PDB file of C-alpha atoms and ligand atoms in Angstrom:
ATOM      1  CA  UNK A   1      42.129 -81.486  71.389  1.00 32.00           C
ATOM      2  CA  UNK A   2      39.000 -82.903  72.757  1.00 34.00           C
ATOM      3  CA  UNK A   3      38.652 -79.512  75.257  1.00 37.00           C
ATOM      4  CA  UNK A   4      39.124 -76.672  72.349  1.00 38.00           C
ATOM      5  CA  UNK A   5      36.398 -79.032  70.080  1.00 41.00           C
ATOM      6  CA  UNK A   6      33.656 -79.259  72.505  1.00 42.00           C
ATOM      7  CA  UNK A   7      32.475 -75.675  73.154  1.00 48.00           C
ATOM      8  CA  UNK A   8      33.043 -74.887  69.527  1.00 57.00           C
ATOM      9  CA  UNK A   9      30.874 -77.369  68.959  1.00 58.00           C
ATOM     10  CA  UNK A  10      28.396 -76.143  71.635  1.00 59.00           C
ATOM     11  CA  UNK A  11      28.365 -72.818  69.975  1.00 77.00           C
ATOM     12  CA  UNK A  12      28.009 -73.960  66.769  1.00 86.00           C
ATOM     13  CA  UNK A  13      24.525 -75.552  67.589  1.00 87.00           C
ATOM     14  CA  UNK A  14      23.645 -72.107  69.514  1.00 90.00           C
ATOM     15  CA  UNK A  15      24.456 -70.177  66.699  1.00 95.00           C
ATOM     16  CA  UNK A  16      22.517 -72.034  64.606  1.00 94.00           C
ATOM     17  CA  UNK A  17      19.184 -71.730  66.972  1.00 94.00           C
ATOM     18  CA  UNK A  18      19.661 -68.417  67.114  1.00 96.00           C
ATOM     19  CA  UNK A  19      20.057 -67.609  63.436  1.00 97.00           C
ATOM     20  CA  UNK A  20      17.021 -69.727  62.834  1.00 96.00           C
ATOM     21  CA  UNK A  21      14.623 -67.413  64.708  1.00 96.00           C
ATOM     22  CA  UNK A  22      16.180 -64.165  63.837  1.00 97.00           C
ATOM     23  CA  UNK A  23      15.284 -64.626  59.980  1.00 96.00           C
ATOM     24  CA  UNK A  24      11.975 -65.781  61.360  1.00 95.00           C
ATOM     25  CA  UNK A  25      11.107 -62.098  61.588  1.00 96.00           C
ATOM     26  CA  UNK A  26      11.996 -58.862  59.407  1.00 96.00           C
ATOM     27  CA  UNK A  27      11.980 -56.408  62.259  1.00 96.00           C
ATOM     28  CA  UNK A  28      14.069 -58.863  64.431  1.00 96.00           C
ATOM     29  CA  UNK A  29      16.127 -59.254  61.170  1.00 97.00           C
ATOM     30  CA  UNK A  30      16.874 -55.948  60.347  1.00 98.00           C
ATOM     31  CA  UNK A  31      18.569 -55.373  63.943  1.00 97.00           C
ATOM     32  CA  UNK A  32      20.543 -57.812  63.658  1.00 98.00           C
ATOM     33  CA  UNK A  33      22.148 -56.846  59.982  1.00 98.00           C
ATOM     34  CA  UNK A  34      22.727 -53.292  61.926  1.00 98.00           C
ATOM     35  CA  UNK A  35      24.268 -55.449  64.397  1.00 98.00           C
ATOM     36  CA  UNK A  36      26.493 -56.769  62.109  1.00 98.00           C
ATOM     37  CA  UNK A  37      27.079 -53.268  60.497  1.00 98.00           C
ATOM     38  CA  UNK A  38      28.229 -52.214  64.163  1.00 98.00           C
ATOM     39  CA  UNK A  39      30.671 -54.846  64.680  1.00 98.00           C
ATOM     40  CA  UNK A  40      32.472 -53.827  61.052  1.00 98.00           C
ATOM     41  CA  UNK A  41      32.402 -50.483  61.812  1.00 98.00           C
ATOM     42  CA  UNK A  42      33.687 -50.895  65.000  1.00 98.00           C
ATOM     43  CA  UNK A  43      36.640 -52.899  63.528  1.00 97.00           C
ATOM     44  CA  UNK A  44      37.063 -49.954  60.743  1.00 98.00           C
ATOM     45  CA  UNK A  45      37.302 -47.603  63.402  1.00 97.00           C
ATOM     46  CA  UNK A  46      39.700 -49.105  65.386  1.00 97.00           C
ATOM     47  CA  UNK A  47      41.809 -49.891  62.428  1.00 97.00           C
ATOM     48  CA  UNK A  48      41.995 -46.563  61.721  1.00 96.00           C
ATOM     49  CA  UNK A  49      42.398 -45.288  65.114  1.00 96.00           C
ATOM     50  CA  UNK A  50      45.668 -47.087  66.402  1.00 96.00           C
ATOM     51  CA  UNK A  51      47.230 -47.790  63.231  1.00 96.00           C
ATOM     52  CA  UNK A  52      47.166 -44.499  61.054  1.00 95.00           C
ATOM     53  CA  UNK A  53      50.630 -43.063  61.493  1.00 93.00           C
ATOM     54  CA  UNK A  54      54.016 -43.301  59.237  1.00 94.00           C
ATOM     55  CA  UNK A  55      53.831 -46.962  58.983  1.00 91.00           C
ATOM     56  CA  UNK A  56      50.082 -46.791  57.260  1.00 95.00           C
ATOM     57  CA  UNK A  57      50.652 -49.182  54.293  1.00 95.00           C
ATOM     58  CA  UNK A  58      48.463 -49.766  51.717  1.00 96.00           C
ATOM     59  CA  UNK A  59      47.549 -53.083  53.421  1.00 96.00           C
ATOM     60  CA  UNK A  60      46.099 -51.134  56.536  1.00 97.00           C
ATOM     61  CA  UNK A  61      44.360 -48.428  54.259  1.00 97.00           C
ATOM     62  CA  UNK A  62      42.368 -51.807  52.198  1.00 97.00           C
ATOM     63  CA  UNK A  63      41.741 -53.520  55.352  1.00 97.00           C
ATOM     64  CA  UNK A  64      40.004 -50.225  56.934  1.00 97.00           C
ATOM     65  CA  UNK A  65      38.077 -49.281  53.824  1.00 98.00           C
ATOM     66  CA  UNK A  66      36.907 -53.189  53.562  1.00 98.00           C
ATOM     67  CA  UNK A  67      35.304 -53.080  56.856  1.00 98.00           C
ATOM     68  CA  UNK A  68      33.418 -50.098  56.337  1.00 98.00           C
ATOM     69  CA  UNK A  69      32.341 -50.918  53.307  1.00 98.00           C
ATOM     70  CA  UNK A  70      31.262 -54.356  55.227  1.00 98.00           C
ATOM     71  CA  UNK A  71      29.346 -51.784  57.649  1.00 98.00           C
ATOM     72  CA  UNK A  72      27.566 -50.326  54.804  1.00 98.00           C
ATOM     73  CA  UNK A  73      26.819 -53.751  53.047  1.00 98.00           C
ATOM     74  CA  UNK A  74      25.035 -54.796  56.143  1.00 98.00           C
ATOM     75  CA  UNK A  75      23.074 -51.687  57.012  1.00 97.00           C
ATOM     76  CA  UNK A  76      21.858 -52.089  53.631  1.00 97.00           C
ATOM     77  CA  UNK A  77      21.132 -55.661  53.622  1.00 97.00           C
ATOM     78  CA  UNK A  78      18.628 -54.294  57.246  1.00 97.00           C
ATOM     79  CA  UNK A  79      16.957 -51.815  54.612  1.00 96.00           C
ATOM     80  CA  UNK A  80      16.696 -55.021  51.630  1.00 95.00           C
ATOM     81  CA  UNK A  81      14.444 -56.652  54.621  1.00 95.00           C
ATOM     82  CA  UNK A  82      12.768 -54.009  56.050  1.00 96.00           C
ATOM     83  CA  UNK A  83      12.482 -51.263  53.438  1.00 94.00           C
ATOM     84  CA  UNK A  84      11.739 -48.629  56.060  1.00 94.00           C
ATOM     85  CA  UNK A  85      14.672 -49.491  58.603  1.00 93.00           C
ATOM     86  CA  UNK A  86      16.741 -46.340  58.862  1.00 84.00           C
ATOM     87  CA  UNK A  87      18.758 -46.280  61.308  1.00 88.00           C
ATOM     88  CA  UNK A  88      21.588 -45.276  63.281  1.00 96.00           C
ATOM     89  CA  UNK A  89      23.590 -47.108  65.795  1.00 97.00           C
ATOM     90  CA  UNK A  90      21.458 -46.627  69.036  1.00 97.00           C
ATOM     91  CA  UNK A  91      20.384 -49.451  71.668  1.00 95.00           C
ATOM     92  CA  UNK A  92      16.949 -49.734  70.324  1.00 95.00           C
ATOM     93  CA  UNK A  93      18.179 -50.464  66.536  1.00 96.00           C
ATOM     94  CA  UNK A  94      20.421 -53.173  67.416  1.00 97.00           C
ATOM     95  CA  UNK A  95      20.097 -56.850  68.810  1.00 97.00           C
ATOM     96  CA  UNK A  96      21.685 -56.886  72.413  1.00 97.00           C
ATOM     97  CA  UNK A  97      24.011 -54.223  70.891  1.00 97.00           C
ATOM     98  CA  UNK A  98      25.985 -53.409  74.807  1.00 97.00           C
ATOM     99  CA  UNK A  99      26.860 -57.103  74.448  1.00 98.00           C
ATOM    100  CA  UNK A 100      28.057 -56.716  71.079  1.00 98.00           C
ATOM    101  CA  UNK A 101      30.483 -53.873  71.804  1.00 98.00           C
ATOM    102  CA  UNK A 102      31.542 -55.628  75.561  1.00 98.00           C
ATOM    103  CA  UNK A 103      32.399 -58.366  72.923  1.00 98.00           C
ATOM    104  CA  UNK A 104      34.756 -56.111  70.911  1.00 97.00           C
ATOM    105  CA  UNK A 105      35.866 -54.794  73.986  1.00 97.00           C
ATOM    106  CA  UNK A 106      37.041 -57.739  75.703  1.00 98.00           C
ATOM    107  CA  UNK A 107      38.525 -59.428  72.968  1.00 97.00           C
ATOM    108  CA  UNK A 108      40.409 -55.611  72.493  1.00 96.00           C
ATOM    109  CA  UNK A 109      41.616 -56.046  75.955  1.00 97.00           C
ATOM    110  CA  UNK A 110      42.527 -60.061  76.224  1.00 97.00           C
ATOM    111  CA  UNK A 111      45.208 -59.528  73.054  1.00 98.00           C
ATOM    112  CA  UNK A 112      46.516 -56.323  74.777  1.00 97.00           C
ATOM    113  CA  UNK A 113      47.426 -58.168  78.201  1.00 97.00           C
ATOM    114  CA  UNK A 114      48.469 -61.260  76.371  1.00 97.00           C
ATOM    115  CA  UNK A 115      51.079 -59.092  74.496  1.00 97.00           C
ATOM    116  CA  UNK A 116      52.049 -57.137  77.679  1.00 96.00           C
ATOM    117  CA  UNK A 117      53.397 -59.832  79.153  1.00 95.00           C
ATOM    118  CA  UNK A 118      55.203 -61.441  76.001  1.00 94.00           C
ATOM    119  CA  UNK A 119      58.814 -60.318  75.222  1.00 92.00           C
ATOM    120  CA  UNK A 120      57.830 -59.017  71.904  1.00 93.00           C
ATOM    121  CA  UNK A 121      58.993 -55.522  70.334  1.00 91.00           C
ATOM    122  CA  UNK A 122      57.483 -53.252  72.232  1.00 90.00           C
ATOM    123  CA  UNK A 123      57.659 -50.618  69.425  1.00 91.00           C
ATOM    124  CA  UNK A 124      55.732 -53.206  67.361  1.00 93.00           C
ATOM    125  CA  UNK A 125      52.934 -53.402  70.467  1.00 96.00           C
ATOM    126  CA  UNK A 126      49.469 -51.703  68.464  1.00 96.00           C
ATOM    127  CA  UNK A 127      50.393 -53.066  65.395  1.00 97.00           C
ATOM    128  CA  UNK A 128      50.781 -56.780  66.878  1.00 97.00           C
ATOM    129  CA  UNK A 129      47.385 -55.782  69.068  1.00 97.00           C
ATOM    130  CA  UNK A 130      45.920 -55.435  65.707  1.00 97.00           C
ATOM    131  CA  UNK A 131      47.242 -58.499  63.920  1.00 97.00           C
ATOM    132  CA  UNK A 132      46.075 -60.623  66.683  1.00 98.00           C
ATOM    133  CA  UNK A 133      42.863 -58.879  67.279  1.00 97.00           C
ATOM    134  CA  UNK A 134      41.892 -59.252  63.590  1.00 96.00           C
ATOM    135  CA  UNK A 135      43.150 -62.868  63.228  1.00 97.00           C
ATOM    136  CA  UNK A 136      40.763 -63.695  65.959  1.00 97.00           C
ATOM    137  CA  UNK A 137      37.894 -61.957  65.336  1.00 96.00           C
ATOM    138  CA  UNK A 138      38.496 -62.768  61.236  1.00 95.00           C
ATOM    139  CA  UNK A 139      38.211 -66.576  62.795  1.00 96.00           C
ATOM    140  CA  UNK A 140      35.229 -65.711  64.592  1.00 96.00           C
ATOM    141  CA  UNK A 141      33.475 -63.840  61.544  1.00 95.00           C
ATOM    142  CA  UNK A 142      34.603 -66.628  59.084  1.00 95.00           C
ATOM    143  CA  UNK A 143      32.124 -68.982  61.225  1.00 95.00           C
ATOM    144  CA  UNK A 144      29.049 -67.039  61.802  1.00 96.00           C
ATOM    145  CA  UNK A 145      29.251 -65.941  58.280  1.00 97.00           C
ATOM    146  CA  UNK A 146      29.113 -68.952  56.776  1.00 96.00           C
ATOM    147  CA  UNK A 147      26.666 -70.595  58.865  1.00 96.00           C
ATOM    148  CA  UNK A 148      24.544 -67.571  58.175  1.00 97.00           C
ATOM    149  CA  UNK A 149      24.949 -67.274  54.470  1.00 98.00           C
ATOM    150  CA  UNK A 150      23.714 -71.190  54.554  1.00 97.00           C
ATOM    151  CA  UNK A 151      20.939 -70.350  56.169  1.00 96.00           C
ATOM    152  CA  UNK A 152      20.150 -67.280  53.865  1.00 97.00           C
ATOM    153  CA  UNK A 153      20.459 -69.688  50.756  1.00 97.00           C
ATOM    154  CA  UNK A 154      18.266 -72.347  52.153  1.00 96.00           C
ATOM    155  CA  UNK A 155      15.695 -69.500  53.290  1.00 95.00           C
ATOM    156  CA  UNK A 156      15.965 -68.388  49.525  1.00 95.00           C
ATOM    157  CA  UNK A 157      16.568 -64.750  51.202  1.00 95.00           C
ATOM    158  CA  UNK A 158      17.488 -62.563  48.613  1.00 92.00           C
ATOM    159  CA  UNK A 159      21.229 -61.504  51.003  1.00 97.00           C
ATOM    160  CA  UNK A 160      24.538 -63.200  50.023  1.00 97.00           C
ATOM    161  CA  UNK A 161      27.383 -63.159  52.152  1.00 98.00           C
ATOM    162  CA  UNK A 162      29.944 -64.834  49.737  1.00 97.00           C
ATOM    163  CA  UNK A 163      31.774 -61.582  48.460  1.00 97.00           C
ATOM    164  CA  UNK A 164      32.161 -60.190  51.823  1.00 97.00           C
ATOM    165  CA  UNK A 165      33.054 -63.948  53.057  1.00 97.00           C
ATOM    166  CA  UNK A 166      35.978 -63.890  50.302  1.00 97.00           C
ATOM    167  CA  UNK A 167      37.444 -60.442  51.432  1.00 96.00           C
ATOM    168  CA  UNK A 168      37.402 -61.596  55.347  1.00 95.00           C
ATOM    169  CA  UNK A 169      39.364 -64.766  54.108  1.00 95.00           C
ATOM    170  CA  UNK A 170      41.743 -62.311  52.447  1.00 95.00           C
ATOM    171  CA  UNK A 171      42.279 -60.149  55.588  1.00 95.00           C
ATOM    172  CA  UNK A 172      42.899 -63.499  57.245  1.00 95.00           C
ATOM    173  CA  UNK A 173      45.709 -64.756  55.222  1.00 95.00           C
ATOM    174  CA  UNK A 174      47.698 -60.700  55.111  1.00 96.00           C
ATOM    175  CA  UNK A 175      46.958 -61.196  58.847  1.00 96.00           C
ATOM    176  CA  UNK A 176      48.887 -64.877  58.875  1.00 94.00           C
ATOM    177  CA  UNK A 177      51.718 -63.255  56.549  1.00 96.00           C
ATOM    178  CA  UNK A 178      52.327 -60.382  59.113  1.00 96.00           C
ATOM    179  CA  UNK A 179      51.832 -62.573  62.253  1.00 97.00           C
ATOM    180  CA  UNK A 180      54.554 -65.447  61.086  1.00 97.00           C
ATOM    181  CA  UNK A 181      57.074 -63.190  60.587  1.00 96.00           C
ATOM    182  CA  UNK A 182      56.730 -61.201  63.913  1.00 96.00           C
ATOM    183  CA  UNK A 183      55.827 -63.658  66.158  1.00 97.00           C
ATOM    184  CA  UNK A 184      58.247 -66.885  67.124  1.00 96.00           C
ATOM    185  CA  UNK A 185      55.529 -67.975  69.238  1.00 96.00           C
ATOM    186  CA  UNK A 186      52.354 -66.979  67.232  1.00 97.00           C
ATOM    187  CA  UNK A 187      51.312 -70.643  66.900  1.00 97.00           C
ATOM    188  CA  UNK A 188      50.916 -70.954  70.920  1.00 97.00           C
ATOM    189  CA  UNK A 189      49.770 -67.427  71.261  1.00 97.00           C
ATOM    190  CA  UNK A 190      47.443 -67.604  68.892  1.00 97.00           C
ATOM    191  CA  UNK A 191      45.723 -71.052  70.558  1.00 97.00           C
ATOM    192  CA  UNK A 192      45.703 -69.553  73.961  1.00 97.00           C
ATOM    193  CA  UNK A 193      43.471 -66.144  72.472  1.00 97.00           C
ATOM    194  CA  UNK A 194      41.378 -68.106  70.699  1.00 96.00           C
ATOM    195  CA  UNK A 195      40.718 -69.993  73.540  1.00 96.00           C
ATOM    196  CA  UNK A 196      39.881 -67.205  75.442  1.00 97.00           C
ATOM    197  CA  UNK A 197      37.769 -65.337  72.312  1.00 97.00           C
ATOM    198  CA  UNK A 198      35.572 -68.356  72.536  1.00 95.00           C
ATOM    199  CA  UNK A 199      34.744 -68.067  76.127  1.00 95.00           C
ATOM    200  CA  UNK A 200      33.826 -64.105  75.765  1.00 96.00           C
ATOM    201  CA  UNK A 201      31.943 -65.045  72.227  1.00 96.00           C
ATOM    202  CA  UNK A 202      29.896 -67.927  73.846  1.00 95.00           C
ATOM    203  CA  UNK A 203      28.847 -64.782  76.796  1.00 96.00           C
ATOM    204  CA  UNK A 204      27.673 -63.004  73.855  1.00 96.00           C
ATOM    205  CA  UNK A 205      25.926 -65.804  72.070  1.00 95.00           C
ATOM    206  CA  UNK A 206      24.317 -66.234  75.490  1.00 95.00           C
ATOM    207  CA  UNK A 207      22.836 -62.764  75.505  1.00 96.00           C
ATOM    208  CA  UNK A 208      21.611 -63.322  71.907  1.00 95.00           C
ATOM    209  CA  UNK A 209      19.575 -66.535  72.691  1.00 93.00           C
ATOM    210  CA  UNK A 210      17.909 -64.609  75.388  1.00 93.00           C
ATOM    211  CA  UNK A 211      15.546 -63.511  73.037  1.00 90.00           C
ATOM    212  CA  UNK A 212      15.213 -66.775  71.577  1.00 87.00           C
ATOM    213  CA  UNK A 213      11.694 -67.616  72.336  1.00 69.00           C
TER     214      UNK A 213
HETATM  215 FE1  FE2 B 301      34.477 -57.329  57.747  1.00 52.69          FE
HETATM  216 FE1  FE2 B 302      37.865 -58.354  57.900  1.00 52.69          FE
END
């Protein structure tokens, strides 16, 4: 117990000192939102990517079109704080954005060689990738989120993060549904990748606080 609580906790507090000085500063701000926007669009992408084919429910087709519209929430929360951020997705508009997408990446490629080596449907394989991909990352987002949207309220900046917050919570719990009934081990499996998320989101968080001043 004691080992999974204390680098959470460690992140926690560098999440925090990071957040603190990024709202410090619009321009530094505003990257960071398109950050964000990245990360959801990424996750849209992929979503659509590896799970459109004759199984598409209407599940998938909601959880896709959340995530972009999660992209476009944040791209227009950068322009809300800097009124003349436009911007695409390119190194210069984003905050350590190769780290950001090594991120995705990794956490892409730690589920896939998890489920390689489970006895689990192999049929089932990219839609299982996704379930546990999601959970983890909804996990991940569910913290940053709502440390950030603290900090927002207590900065009295004009963003909230609750909506968005409530739809990541509902991708969470179709996630858990799907997962449960799949899965005879998802409890176990599902300890051991977060385990391993944290360890490749605590790199990341490292690259962010290298601009911490
Ligand atoms: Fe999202
Ligand atoms: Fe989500």
């Amino acid at each position: 117990m004691l080992q999974t609580e204390s680098p959470k906790r460690i992140n926690d507090e560098k999440l925090n000192s990071f957040l603190r000085f990024v709202i410090r500063d619009k321009d530094r701000h505003a990257l960071w939102l398109n950050t964000l926007s990245l990360l959801e669009h990424i996750g849209s992408r992929k979503i659509l990517l590896t799970q459109s084919n004759d199984d598409t429910s209407e599940m998938i087709l909601r959880h896709a079109t959340e995530e972009a519209r999660h992209a476009l929430f944040f791209k227009k929360a950068a322009r809300n704080i800097k009124a003349d951020f436009k911007s695409g997705y390119h190194t210069n508009e984003l905050l350590k954005g190769n780290s950001a997408k090594i991120y995705f990446a990794k956490l892409d490629s730690l589920v896939r060689s998890n489920l390689k080596k489970s006895e689990l449907d192999p049929f089932k394989f990219t839609y299982l990738a996704y379930l546990y991909t999601t959970t983890v990352i909804e996990k991940r987002a569910m913290i940053v989120y709502e440390n950030y949207n603290q900090l927002l309220e207590s900065q009295n900046i004009e963003i909230n993060l609750q909506n968005l917050i409530l739809e990541e919570e509902g991708h969470l719990d179709e996630m858990s549904a799907e997962i449960t009934k799949l899965d005879p081990h998802w409890e176990a499996r599902l300890e051991i990748l977060m385990e391993k998320e944290n360890k490749i989101f605590e790199r990341f968080l490292n690259q962010l606080n290298l601009i911490v001043a």
